[in-house]
Coordinates of C-alpha atoms in Angstrom, one line a residue:
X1 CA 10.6 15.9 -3.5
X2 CA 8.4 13.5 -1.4
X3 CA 4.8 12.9 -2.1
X4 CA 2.7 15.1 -0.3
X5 CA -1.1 15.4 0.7
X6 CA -3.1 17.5 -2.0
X7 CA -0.6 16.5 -4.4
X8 CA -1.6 14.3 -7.5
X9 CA -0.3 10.2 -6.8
X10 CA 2.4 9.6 -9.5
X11 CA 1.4 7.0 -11.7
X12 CA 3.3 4.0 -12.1
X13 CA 3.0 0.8 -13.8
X14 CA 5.1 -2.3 -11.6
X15 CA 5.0 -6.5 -12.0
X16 CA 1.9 -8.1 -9.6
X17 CA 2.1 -11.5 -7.7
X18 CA 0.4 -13.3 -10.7
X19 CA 2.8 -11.3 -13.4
X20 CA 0.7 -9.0 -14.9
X21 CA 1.1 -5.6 -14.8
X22 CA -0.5 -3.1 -12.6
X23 CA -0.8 0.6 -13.0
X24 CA -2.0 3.4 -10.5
X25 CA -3.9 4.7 -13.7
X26 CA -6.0 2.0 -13.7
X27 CA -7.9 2.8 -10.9
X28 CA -8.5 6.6 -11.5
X29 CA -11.7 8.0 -11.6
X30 CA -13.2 4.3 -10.3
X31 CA -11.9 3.9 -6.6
X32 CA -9.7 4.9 -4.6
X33 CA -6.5 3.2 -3.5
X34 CA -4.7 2.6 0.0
X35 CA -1.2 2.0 -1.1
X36 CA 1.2 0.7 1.4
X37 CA 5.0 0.5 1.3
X38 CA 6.4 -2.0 3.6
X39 CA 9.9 -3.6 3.6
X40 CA 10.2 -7.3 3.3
X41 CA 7.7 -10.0 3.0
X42 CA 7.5 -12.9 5.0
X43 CA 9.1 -10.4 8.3
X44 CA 7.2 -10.6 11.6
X45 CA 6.5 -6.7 11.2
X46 CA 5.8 -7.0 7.3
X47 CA 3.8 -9.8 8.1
X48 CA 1.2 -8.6 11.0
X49 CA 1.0 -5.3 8.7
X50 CA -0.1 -7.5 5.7
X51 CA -2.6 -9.6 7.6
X52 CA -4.2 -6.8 9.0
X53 CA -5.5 -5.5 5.7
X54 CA -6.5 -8.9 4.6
X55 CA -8.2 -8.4 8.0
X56 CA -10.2 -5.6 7.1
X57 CA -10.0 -5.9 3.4
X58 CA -13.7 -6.3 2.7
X59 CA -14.3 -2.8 5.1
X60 CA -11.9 -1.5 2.6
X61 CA -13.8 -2.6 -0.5
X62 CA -17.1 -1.3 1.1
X63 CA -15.6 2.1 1.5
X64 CA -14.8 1.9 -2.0
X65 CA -10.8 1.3 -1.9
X66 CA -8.6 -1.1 -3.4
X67 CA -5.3 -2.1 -1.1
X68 CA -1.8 -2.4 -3.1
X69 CA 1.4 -3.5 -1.5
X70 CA 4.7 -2.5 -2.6
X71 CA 7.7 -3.6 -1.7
X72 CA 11.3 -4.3 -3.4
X73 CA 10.6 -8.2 -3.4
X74 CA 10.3 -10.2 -6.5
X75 CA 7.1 -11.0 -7.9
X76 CA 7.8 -15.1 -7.0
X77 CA 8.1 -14.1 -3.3
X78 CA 4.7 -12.2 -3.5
X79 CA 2.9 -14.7 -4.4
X80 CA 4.6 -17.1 -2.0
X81 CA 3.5 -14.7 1.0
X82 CA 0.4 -14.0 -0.6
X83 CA -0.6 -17.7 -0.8
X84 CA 0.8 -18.3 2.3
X85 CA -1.2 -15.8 4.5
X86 CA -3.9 -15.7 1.6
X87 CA -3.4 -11.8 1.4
X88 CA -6.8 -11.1 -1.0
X89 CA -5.0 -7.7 -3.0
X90 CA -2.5 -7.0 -5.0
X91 CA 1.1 -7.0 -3.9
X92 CA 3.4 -5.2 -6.6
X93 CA 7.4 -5.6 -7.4
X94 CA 9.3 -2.4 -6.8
X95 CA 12.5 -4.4 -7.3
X96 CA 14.6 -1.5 -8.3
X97 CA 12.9 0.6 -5.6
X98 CA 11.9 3.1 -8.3
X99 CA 8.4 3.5 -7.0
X100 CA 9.7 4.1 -3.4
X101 CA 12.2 6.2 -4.9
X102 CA 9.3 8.2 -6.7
X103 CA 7.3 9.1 -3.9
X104 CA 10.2 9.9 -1.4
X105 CA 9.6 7.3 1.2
X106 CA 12.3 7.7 3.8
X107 CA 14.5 4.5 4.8
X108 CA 14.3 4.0 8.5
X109 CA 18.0 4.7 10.3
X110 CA 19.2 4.8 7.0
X111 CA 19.0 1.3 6.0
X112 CA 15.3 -0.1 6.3
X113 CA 13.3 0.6 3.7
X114 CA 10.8 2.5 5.0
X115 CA 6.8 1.6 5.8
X116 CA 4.4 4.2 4.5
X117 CA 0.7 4.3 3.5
X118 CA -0.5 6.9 0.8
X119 CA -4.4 6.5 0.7
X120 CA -5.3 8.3 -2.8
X121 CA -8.9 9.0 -3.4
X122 CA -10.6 8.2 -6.8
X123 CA -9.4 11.2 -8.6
X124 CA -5.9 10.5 -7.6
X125 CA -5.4 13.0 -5.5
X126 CA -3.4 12.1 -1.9
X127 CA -5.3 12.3 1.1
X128 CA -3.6 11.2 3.4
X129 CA 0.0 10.0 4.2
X130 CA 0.9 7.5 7.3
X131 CA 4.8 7.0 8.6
X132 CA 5.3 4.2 10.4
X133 CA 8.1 1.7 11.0
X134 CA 6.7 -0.1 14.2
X135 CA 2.7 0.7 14.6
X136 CA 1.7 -2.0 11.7
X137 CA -1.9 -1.7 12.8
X138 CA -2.5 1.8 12.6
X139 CA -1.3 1.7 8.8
X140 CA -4.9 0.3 8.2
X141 CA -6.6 2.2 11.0
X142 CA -5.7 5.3 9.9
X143 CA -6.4 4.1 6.1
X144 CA -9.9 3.5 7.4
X145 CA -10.5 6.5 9.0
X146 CA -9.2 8.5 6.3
X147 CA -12.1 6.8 3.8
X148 CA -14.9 6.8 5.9
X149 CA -14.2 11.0 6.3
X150 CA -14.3 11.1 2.7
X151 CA -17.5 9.0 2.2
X152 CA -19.0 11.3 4.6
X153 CA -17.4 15.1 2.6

């Protein structure tokens, strides 16, 4: 069964950029987290998507969020692309695509692993769930708009 808004965020525990390992857990009950699958790094689409939360990442800290990308690379490629575009968050190794697997997010066409955004509030508790493959932008927009409503609940 796919994650779904209203449900609780499985918890997971994958490899970061630097190597040390990063659970879901860790942030409970201290911020909430805009966690964003996303195929490849280093891929044009992958690439603007990534760049546009380092964009906004410090409206994303004043809204009280972390942002955590996951996708089946290795942890060495992370922090390549993370160097390279100097991404400021975490980027997590889902080599085996278990995470993915875990909260149901759909491959696109079959093939493509698929780009989703779960933002989770503090409590862990899915708020909000964003689908997709080609709108890279609107995965922080609609991250953002999804915070400030609950700043304002």
């Amino acid at each position: 069964m796919p994650v779904k808004v209203g449900d609780i965020a499985p918890d997971f525990t994958l490899t970061s950029q630097n190597g040390s390992p990063v659970s879901l857990n860790d942030f409970r009950g201290q911020k909430a987290v805009v966690l964003y699958f996303y195929p490849k790094d280093d891929t044009p689409g992958c690439t603007a998507e990534s760049c546009a939360f380092r964009d906004s990442y410090e409206t994303f800290k004043d809204a009280g969020a972390e942002v955590i990308g996951i996708s089946g690379d290795s942890s060495n490629s992370h922090a390549q692309f993370a160097s390279k575009y100097q991404l400021p968050f975490t980027l997590l190794s889902d080599t085996g695509n278990q995470v993915r697997k875990l909260y149901g997010v759909p491959a696109t066409l079959g093939l493509l692993p698929g780009r989703v955004t779960y933002v989770i509030d503090k409590n862990g508790v899915v708020q909000h769930i964003f689908n997709s493959q080609l709108n890279f932008k609107a995965h922080v927009d609609e991250s953002l708009k999804t915070l400030q409503e609950l700043q304002t609940v």
